[in-house]
Short mmCIF file of C-alpha atoms in Angstrom, two decimals:
data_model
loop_
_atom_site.label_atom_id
_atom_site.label_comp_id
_atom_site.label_asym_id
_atom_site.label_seq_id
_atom_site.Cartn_x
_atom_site.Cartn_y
_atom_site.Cartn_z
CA UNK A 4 -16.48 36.15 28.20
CA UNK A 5 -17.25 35.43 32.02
CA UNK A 6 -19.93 32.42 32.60
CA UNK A 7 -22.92 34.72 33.07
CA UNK A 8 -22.14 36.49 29.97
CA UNK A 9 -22.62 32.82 28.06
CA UNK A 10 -25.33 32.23 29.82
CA UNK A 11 -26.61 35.47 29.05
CA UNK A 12 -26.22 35.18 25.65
CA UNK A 13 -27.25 31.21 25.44
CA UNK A 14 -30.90 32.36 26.38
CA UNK A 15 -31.01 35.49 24.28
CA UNK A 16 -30.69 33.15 21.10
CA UNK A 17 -33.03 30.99 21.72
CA UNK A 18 -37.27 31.54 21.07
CA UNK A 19 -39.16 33.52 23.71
CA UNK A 20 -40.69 31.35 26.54
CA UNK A 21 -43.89 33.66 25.82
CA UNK A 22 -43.59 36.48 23.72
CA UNK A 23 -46.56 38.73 25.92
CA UNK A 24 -44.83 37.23 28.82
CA UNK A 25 -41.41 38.44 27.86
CA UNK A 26 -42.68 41.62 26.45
CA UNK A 27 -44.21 42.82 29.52
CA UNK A 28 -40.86 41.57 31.35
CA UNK A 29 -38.82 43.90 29.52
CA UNK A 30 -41.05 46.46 29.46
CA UNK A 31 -40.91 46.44 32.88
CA UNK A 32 -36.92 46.37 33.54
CA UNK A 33 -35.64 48.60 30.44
CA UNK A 34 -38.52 50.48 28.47
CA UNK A 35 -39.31 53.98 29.19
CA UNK A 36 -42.01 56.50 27.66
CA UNK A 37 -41.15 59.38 25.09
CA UNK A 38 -43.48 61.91 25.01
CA UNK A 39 -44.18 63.62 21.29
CA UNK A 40 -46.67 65.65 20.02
CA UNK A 41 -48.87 62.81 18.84
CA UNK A 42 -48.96 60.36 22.06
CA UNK A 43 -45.50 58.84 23.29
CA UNK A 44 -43.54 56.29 22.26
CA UNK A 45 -41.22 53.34 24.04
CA UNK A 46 -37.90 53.48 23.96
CA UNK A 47 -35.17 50.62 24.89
CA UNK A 48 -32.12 51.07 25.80
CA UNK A 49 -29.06 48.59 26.32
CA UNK A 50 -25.58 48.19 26.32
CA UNK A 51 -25.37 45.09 24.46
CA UNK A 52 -26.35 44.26 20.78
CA UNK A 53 -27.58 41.20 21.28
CA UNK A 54 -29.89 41.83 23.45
CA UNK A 55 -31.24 45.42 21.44
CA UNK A 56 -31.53 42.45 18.45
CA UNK A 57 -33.81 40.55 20.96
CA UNK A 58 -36.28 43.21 21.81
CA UNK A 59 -36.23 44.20 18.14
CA UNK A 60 -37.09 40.63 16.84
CA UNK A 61 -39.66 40.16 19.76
CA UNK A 62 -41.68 43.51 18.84
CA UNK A 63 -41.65 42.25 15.62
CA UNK A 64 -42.86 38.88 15.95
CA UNK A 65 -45.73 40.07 18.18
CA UNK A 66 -47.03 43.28 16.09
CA UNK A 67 -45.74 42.83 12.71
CA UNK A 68 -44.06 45.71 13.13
CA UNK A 69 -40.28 47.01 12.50
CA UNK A 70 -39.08 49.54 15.21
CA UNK A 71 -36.36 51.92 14.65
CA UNK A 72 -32.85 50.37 15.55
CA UNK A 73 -29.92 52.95 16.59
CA UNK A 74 -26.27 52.35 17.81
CA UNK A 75 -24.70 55.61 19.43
CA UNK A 76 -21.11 55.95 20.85
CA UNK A 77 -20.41 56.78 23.94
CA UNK A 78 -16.65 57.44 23.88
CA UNK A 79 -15.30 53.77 25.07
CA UNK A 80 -18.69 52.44 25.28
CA UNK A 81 -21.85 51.91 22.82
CA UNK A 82 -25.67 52.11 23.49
CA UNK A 83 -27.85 50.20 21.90
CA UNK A 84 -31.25 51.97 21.04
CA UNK A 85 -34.93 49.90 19.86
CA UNK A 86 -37.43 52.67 19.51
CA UNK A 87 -41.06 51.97 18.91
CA UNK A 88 -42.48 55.06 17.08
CA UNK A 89 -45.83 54.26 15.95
CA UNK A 90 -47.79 55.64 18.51
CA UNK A 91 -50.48 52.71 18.38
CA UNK A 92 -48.46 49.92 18.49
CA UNK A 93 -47.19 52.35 22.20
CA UNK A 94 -50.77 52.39 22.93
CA UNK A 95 -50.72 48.48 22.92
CA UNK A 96 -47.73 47.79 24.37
CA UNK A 97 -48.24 49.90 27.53
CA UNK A 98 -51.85 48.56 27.78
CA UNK A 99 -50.62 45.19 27.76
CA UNK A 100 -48.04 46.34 30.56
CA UNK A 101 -51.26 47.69 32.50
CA UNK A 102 -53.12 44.82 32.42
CA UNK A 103 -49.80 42.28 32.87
CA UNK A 104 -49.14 39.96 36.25
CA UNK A 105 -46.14 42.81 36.98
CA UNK A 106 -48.22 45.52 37.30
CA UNK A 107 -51.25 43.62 39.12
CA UNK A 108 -49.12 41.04 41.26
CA UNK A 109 -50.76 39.90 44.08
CA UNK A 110 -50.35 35.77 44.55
CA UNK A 111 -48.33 33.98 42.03
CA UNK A 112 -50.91 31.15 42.01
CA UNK A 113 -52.60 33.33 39.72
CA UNK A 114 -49.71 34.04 37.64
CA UNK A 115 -48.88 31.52 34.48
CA UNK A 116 -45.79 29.51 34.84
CA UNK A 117 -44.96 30.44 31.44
CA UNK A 118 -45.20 34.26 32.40
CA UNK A 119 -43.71 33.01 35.80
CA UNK A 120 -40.45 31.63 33.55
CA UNK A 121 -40.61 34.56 31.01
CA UNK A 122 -40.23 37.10 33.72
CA UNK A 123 -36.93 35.24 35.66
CA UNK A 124 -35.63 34.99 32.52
CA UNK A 125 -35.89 38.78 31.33
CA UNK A 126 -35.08 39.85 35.01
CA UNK A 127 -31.99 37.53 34.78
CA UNK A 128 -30.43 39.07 31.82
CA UNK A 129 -31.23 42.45 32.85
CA UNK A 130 -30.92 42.48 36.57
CA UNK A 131 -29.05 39.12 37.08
CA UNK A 132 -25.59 37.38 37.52
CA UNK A 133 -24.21 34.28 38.12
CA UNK A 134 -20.84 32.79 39.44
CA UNK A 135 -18.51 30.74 37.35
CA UNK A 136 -19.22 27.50 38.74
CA UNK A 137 -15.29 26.72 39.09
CA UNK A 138 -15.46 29.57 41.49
CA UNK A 139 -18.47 28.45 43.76
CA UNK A 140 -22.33 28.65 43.02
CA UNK A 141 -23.80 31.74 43.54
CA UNK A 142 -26.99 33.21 41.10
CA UNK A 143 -28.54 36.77 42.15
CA UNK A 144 -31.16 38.64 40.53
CA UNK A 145 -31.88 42.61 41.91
CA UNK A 146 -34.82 44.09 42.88
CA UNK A 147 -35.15 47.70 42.28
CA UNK A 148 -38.52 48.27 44.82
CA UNK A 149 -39.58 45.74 47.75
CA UNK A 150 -42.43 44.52 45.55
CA UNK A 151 -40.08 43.59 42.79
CA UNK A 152 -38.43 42.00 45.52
CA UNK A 153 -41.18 40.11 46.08
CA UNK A 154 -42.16 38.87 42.98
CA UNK A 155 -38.41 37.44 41.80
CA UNK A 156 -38.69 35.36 45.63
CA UNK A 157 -42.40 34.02 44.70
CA UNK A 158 -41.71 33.46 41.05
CA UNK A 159 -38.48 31.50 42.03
CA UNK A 160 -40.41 29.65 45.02
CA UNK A 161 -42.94 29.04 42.56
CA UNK A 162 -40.53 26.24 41.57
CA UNK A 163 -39.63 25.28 44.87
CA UNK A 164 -35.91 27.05 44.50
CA UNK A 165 -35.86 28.44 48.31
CA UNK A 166 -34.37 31.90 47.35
CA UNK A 167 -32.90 34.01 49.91
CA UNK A 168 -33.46 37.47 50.26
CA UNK A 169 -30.16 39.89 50.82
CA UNK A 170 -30.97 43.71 51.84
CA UNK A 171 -27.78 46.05 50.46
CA UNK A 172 -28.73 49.65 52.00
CA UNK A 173 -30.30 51.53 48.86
CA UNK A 174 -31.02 48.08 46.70
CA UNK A 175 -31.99 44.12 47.97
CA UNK A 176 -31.35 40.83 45.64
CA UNK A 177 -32.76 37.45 45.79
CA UNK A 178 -30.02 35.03 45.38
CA UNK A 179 -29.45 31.03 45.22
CA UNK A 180 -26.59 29.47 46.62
CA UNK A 181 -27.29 25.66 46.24
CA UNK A 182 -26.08 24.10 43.17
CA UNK A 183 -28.68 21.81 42.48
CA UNK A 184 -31.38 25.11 43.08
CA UNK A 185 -29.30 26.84 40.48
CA UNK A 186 -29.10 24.19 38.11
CA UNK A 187 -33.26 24.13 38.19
CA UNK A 188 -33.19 28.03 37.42
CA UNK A 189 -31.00 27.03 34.71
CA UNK A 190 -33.49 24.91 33.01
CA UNK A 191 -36.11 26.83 33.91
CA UNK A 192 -35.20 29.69 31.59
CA UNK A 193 -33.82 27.25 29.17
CA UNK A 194 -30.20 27.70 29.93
CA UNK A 195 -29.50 24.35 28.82
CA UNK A 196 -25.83 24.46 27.52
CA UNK A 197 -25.20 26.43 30.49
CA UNK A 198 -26.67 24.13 33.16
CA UNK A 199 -24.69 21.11 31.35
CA UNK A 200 -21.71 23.45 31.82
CA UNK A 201 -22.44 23.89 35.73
CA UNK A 202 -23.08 20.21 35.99
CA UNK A 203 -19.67 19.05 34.54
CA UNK A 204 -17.90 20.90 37.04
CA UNK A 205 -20.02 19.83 39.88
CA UNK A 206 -19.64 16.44 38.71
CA UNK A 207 -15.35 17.03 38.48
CA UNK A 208 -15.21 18.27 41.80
CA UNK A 209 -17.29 15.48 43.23
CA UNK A 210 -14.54 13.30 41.60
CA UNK A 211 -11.95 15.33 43.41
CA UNK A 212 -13.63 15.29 46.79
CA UNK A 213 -13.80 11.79 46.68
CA UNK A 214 -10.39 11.10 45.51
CA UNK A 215 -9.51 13.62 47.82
CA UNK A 216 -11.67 12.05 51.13
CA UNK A 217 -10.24 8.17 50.21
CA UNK A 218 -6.30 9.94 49.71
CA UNK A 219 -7.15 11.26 53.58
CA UNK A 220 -8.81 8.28 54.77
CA UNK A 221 -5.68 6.18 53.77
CA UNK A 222 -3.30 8.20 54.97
CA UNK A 223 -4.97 8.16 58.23
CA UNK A 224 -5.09 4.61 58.47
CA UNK A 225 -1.36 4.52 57.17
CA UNK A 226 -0.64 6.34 60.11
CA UNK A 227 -2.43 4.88 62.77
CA UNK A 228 -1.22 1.16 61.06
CA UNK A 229 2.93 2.90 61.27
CA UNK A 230 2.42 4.28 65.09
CA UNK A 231 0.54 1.15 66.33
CA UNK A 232 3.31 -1.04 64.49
CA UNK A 233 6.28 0.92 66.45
CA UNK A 234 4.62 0.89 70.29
CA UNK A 235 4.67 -3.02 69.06
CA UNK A 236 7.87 -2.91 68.17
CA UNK A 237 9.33 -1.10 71.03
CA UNK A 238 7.41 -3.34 73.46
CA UNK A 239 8.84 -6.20 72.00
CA UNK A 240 12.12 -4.88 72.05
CA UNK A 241 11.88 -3.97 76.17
CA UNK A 242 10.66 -7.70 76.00
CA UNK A 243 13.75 -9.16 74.60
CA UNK A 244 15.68 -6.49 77.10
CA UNK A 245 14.02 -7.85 80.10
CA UNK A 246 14.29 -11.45 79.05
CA UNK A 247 11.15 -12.20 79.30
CA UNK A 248 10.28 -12.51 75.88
CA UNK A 249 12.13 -15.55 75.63
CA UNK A 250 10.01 -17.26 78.68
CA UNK A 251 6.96 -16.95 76.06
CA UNK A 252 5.42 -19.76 73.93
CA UNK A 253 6.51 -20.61 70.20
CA UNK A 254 3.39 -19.00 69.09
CA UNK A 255 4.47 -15.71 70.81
CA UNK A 256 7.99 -15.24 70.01
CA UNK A 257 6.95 -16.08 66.30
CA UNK A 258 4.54 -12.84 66.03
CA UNK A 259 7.23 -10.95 67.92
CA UNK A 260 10.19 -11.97 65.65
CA UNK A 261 7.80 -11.20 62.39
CA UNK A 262 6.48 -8.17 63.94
CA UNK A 263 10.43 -6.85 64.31
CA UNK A 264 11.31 -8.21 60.99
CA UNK A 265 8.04 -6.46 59.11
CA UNK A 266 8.10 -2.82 61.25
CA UNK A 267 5.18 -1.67 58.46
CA UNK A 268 2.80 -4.62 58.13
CA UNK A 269 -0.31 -4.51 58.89
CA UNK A 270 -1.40 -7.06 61.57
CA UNK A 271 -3.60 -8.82 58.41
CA UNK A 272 -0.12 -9.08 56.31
CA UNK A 273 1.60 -10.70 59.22
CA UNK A 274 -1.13 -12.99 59.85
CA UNK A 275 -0.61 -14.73 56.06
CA UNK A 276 3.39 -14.61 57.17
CA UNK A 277 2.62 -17.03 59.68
CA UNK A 278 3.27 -21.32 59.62
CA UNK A 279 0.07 -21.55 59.45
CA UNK A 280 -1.45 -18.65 58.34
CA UNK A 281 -3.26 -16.72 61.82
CA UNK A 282 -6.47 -14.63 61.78
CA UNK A 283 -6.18 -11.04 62.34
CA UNK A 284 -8.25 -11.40 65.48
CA UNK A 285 -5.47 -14.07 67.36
CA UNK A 286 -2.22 -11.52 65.80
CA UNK A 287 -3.95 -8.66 67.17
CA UNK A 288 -4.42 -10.24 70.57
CA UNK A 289 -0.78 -11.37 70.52
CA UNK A 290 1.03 -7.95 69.91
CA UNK A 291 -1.54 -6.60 72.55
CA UNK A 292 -0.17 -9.05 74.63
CA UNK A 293 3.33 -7.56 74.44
CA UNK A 294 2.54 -3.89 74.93
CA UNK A 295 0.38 -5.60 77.92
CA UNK A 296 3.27 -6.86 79.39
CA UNK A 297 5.99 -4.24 78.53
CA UNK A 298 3.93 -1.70 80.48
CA UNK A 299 3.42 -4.26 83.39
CA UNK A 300 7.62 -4.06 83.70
#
């Protein structure tokens, strides 16, 4: 099961945000009107159980009211069907639709945050998907018509997410690529086991970077300790070549004669070699010193 599935399934078993609010949601993304002789009813449709159990449990919390449940195969596949066939509990249901935020959206300030949260959390599982976060963070909900389009951006500004808007020819998404944005839509639709999933493996890979950046930053300063060591080394050497490393003070030929005796030291390590120990400013002027005068030959 991929990480959106869980995450998927994480919200669907836990208690509706707001039941109206959720209704309406779903309504919205997956119902559709069947027209009998009496008035119509509302059917659901899905390819998932667990989510058919959802819709079934929510119309039955809100209007005391069992609607037909149905399971048809489809060859490799199965359809899950929740059928509403009381013709006034339709009646209510698409009147409450009519009179919902969806339907009448015009500025989110008017909308409830708990309808705000019901409705990224039904357009999520329906419409939504999100990366496994050992993969890179990326969380996209589609928008079927410009002014669903709309809504998912304002509902998910509503909480100061910053969601981007991507236009794919014949259908647009909004979509989050910042992991700490993601991690807030998380909790917003009560993904919690999910978002402390996500925030493991942020946390790991911070680990890694850092072990990864300090690994880097020594090796760099191994290297630039090993090539400064060697021009020291070799200026020394075209010293004692010339002769006129031996026309230098005690002080002088001592660095030089540690420095060719510790190639790999750093200046601070040859410092606490010397009778007494030296500062790492006065060694470092020193073996300057010789590369000084090696290039002045």
């Amino acid at each position: 099961m991929s990480f959106s599935q869980r995450c998927k399934k994480e919200v669907l078993k836990k208690d509706p945000i707001s039941p109206d609010g959720e209704l309406v949601s779903i309504i919205h993304f997956v119902g559709s009107i069947r027209i009998n002789r009496q008035g119509y009813n509302i059917k659901f449709e899905t390819d998932s159980n667990t989510k058919a159990r959802y819709i079934y449990n929510l119309i039955k919390t809100i209007y005391k009211y069992s609607p037909t449940f149905e399971i048809l195969d489809r060859g490799s596949s199965r359809v899950f069907k929740v059928l509403v066939e009381n013709n006034h509990i339709s009646d209510r249901m698409i009147e409450k639709k009519d009179k919902g935020f969806i339907d009448n959206f015009k500025d989110i300030d008017d909308v409830s945050l708990d309808d705000i949260k019901s409705f990224l959390k039904i357009a999520f599982i329906y419409k939504g998907s999100i990366n496994d976060p050992q993969r890179g963070y990326n969380l996209e909900v589609i928008g079927s018509s410009p002014e669903e389009l709309v809504l998912l951006k304002e509902s998910m500004d509503a909480f100061d997410l910053n969601a981007k808007v991507n236009y794919r020819g014949d259908y647009s998404l909004v979509y989050l690529k910042d992991s700490d944005k993601i991690s807030d839509f998380l909790a917003i639709i009560g993904a919690t086991k999910s978002l402390f999933e996500l925030e493991n493996v942020r946390a790991m890979k911070s680990i890694r970077n850092n072990i990864n950046r300090q690994t880097n930053f020594d090796k760099a300063n191994i290297d630039r300790t090993v090539k400064a060591s060697l021009k020291q080394v070799d200026a020394i050497n075209d010293l004692i070549k010339s002769g006129d490393f031996y026309k230098l003070d005690d002080d002088m030929i001592g660095i030089g004669r540690l420095r060719l005796d510790n190639p790999y030291a750093s200046i601070e390590e040859l410092g606490r070699l010397v009778d007494p120990p030296m500062t790492k400013a006065k060694v470092n002027y020193r073996l300057q010193k010789f590369i000084k005068m090696a290039e002045d030959l």
